[in-house]
């Protein structure tokens, strides 16, 4: 196991060394792929297994690894031994924080105008709604992970609670979206506290597994409690949202008829767009305010040093619980929106993959940074969408993207923390100093 | 009573498989302090490689069962170990001194990669194999006709687990490598100063963990007679749950936790409901952690003030 | 008599498994005075601190805190954060525990958490931005500014705490503890790692806290120049038990103390004797 590989060798010099590296990596690739790619198995019609060989694909993959590792090695020598760090020099980084000040308002204005610019492009509007949903989820989880430093791998559970709360209340009792929305948030927050209690004493990876388990429990209950949730078939016929009672449809009661304009299905899409934008901005506004209030400072202090918090008389129990509840509440809101937008929900929408995606957005964003989370959601969901054509390869690309992004920027896109209060001048704090919490 | 005994056997067998996977989690956690989320998928890859090796050997006309088993075991252990080694090199080593969430997300990404890789490479359909090891013993037959069965494959799973555990315990407690591993667990900087090759030791940890997962994959294949690309996720979460339940970082704890999860799942299915077996396993995990925040055999965390 | 005392430690015992870290320790700290707890390494001083501030639950004994108004609080029955919140005991740590990723000012704002929490109507009023909260926040910033002046860190108010030099971090931690407006301030080796000039400044700071604010101080310290200069009363511990107590002069001449230090660490024993000569 002492074979040199791309990641520990000293910069190889000269063509023979390059070829050697490439050759060794190609041999490793050959062994790795020999059976998994070189042989394809398939269950026949009577259940018996058959197999056939795919040596062509195997050969091209191995060749790709050979070429790829030589290219990477050359790049590495060209950029320098530390690679990723040097890609973004400090001057550029501070420049980025300067741009950041104007980037956020510019982004906001652009977002507000999206329905105007892309009015006739249903696909883009749908994608924008999806991105905003993840921006909101990211901002919600950011409270728990980014501010309070508590690792939550089951955030999707609260999304699910919100979605099912609205779906069930609306389909069973006919309650309107605007009554159900706060209820969905409250119910999700309640579940957040419920999850918070057992995990209060847990640290680090114990917290991770318990939140993950919690997410799975919720999903399994949704699948199996058929009488309430419809099981794997989910809940369908969820009412569409109304503009405070005025439906957005083609009827005489509809908004279009009342305004005397011609009905178009795009109206509803535009309405949904502004609805999720408003919800996301509410999340953002509340989070920014909370950061400047004692509770928000206590969350961040908790992330920095829990023992010191207790020595200062901060009740860490309630501080953690409020973080969980606040994050969960935003997840619940987003869930209710998701349900009314889709009109149909099933447990399939609430898998661990969703939790991982939202967590990746938060970490890629640079934990605790609102702008970073928004940018991360945009690039992740947007990037995901680019590979829509390659359905089967999508998760493969997503997985590699997560690995490479973490190697490239383990601290996320925005590597600075903005202070919540200042005497003379607000100075960004380098993320090297900021703790990540023990949770 | 007979029903109970039968479920006990089934639970122990399932628990052995979980335990083998859990050891991989616990070892990696002990030495680099990260959750290797891709470990469940390593187990899945191990199952697939075992399946493909079987197919090849059978189509080559081999019939001697012990020979086939041995070859399959060695091939799947070797190739899966290489997967573990490569993943550590690519996805974890560059992040070793980075902040803690980064390697975890990298691991989650790697898990997605492996799941999808095997879906793309081998298709999404479940791959069954015909029963390979058949027969067994009837331990007891009651008046009302209920039979306690102990199949050969069950015996094999348990014996393999015990043998591997013995080898493994010897490896960790008696060999140079084991001593290096324990040294790195305590303090990597100090270990490096004292001449321990930290990189190599960590690599070996991943290799051993992956090899054990490959054995678990083979056992799973033989016991259930099928593999599919998604089996790594559920098995991985269960095994990780087992590792945490036993006290992460503790090797006997991982085995104990694996057995506990296997038994809980089996008994819950047998006496309550099959649908909620996983809910039961996870709920018990949460309850145990409330009262024992570091698991069953985990060392209590002393808070230094 | 009890009006004079702020802290009564009575027969305090702390065991970890089979190890007895502190045994039947009794001492008192007087109001508006500086009491020092000294002793060789491993004497159990920090354990005593952790019992007083609630990080450990004592195996036996009582710790009583008496406030100015005569209200008595049994500290051994309170949780850690309640001791700081209700009993008004603040502490610092041997290995400085600041919030490194927050600014110096933010560190001091976190210290005023409970006051600000009430003023913000437990967040709800603060969220809508009532004027009362803004006033309270302004007062909090004023208090913080005041302390920054005292510890001469005003220029660094907007810098990350983690970027401060070691000595500055030590002073910031004391300022942070003082921002909780404590009745009793417990300092765990505040002079550790400081140079002579910084130690002198520290002595001055602690004396001003006692003289101007009337805060009682309990400190653990190895730097004998600081201890002998500022302490009103000294308690000497060794191997978990009290071996001597008294004024700096009495302690300095106590043969048991010298023996304990000689037995433990020559350098420290020399320090005791030198400061006595």
mmCIF file of C-alpha atoms in Angstrom, chain A residues 285-286 289-298 300-317 319 417-427 429-430 433-435, chain C residues 55 80-81 84-85 89-91 93 97-103 105-106 109-111 113-114 116-117 120 123 126-129 133 137 141 145 148 154-155 157-160 162-163 176-177 180:
data_model
loop_
_atom_site.group_PDB
_atom_site.id
_atom_site.type_symbol
_atom_site.label_atom_id
_atom_site.label_comp_id
_atom_site.label_asym_id
_atom_site.label_seq_id
_atom_site.Cartn_x
_atom_site.Cartn_y
_atom_site.Cartn_z
ATOM 1 C CA UNK A 285 -35.147 38.971 7.746
ATOM 2 C CA UNK A 286 -35.979 37.060 10.912
ATOM 3 C CA UNK A 289 -32.729 40.223 13.271
ATOM 4 C CA UNK A 290 -32.274 37.245 15.547
ATOM 5 C CA UNK A 291 -28.519 37.360 15.064
ATOM 6 C CA UNK A 292 -28.518 40.876 16.496
ATOM 7 C CA UNK A 293 -30.677 39.898 19.448
ATOM 8 C CA UNK A 294 -29.322 38.217 22.558
ATOM 9 C CA UNK A 295 -30.733 34.868 21.500
ATOM 10 C CA UNK A 296 -28.853 34.934 18.210
ATOM 11 C CA UNK A 297 -25.629 35.956 19.919
ATOM 12 C CA UNK A 298 -26.150 33.160 22.394
ATOM 13 C CA UNK A 300 -23.238 31.816 18.024
ATOM 14 C CA UNK A 301 -21.571 31.816 21.418
ATOM 15 C CA UNK A 302 -22.827 28.271 21.896
ATOM 16 C CA UNK A 303 -21.165 27.308 18.650
ATOM 17 C CA UNK A 304 -17.942 28.919 19.832
ATOM 18 C CA UNK A 305 -17.745 27.557 23.366
ATOM 19 C CA UNK A 306 -20.540 25.897 25.277
ATOM 20 C CA UNK A 307 -18.708 25.789 28.596
ATOM 21 C CA UNK A 308 -18.020 29.515 28.507
ATOM 22 C CA UNK A 309 -21.700 30.118 27.745
ATOM 23 C CA UNK A 310 -22.717 28.289 30.875
ATOM 24 C CA UNK A 311 -20.181 30.196 32.919
ATOM 25 C CA UNK A 312 -21.849 33.392 31.741
ATOM 26 C CA UNK A 313 -25.261 32.264 32.950
ATOM 27 C CA UNK A 314 -26.692 31.303 29.570
ATOM 28 C CA UNK A 315 -29.222 28.516 29.722
ATOM 29 C CA UNK A 316 -27.763 26.292 27.028
ATOM 30 C CA UNK A 317 -30.769 23.961 27.078
ATOM 31 C CA UNK A 319 -30.808 28.151 23.689
ATOM 32 C CA UNK A 417 -18.432 36.095 9.507
ATOM 33 C CA UNK A 418 -20.003 39.526 9.842
ATOM 34 C CA UNK A 419 -20.146 40.878 13.400
ATOM 35 C CA UNK A 420 -23.571 41.594 14.847
ATOM 36 C CA UNK A 421 -22.586 44.770 16.649
ATOM 37 C CA UNK A 422 -19.676 47.188 16.409
ATOM 38 C CA UNK A 423 -18.310 50.330 17.974
ATOM 39 C CA UNK A 424 -16.489 51.950 15.082
ATOM 40 C CA UNK A 425 -16.306 49.706 12.096
ATOM 41 C CA UNK A 426 -17.762 46.326 11.225
ATOM 42 C CA UNK A 427 -14.856 44.073 10.306
ATOM 43 C CA UNK A 429 -13.972 37.889 10.790
ATOM 44 C CA UNK A 430 -11.954 35.248 9.012
ATOM 45 C CA UNK A 433 -11.206 31.764 13.775
ATOM 46 C CA UNK A 434 -14.856 30.850 13.738
ATOM 47 C CA UNK A 435 -15.604 27.564 15.420
ATOM 48 C CA UNK C 55 -19.283 22.544 36.725
ATOM 49 C CA UNK C 80 -23.842 25.668 36.357
ATOM 50 C CA UNK C 81 -25.609 28.387 34.433
ATOM 51 C CA UNK C 84 -23.841 32.578 37.137
ATOM 52 C CA UNK C 85 -27.369 33.809 36.516
ATOM 53 C CA UNK C 89 -20.797 34.170 40.470
ATOM 54 C CA UNK C 90 -18.626 34.741 37.408
ATOM 55 C CA UNK C 91 -15.482 32.907 36.471
ATOM 56 C CA UNK C 93 -10.775 29.638 32.916
ATOM 57 C CA UNK C 97 -12.275 30.301 26.919
ATOM 58 C CA UNK C 98 -13.331 33.224 24.799
ATOM 59 C CA UNK C 99 -15.605 33.114 21.766
ATOM 60 C CA UNK C 100 -12.737 33.406 19.281
ATOM 61 C CA UNK C 101 -14.858 33.915 16.173
ATOM 62 C CA UNK C 102 -16.816 36.784 17.691
ATOM 63 C CA UNK C 103 -15.554 40.303 18.151
ATOM 64 C CA UNK C 105 -17.434 43.693 21.823
ATOM 65 C CA UNK C 106 -19.664 40.740 20.985
ATOM 66 C CA UNK C 109 -22.478 41.506 24.806
ATOM 67 C CA UNK C 110 -22.923 37.760 25.213
ATOM 68 C CA UNK C 111 -21.946 38.216 28.848
ATOM 69 C CA UNK C 113 -27.258 37.864 27.793
ATOM 70 C CA UNK C 114 -29.709 37.500 30.648
ATOM 71 C CA UNK C 116 -30.711 41.681 27.333
ATOM 72 C CA UNK C 117 -32.991 38.664 27.104
ATOM 73 C CA UNK C 120 -35.942 41.965 24.483
ATOM 74 C CA UNK C 123 -36.793 37.836 21.789
ATOM 75 C CA UNK C 126 -36.786 42.624 20.298
ATOM 76 C CA UNK C 127 -37.800 41.092 16.983
ATOM 77 C CA UNK C 128 -40.299 43.865 16.311
ATOM 78 C CA UNK C 129 -37.776 46.381 17.597
ATOM 79 C CA UNK C 133 -34.808 47.030 23.864
ATOM 80 C CA UNK C 137 -28.745 47.381 24.087
ATOM 81 C CA UNK C 141 -22.727 48.623 24.788
ATOM 82 C CA UNK C 145 -17.165 50.139 26.400
ATOM 83 C CA UNK C 148 -12.901 47.876 27.403
ATOM 84 C CA UNK C 154 -11.055 49.863 23.445
ATOM 85 C CA UNK C 155 -9.092 50.044 20.180
ATOM 86 C CA UNK C 157 -13.376 46.367 20.220
ATOM 87 C CA UNK C 158 -14.240 45.329 16.662
ATOM 88 C CA UNK C 159 -11.483 42.762 16.238
ATOM 89 C CA UNK C 160 -12.042 39.053 16.547
ATOM 90 C CA UNK C 162 -9.251 35.026 18.644
ATOM 91 C CA UNK C 163 -6.883 37.556 17.064
ATOM 92 C CA UNK C 176 -16.310 39.535 30.067
ATOM 93 C CA UNK C 177 -16.821 37.977 33.488
ATOM 94 C CA UNK C 180 -22.190 39.820 34.071
#
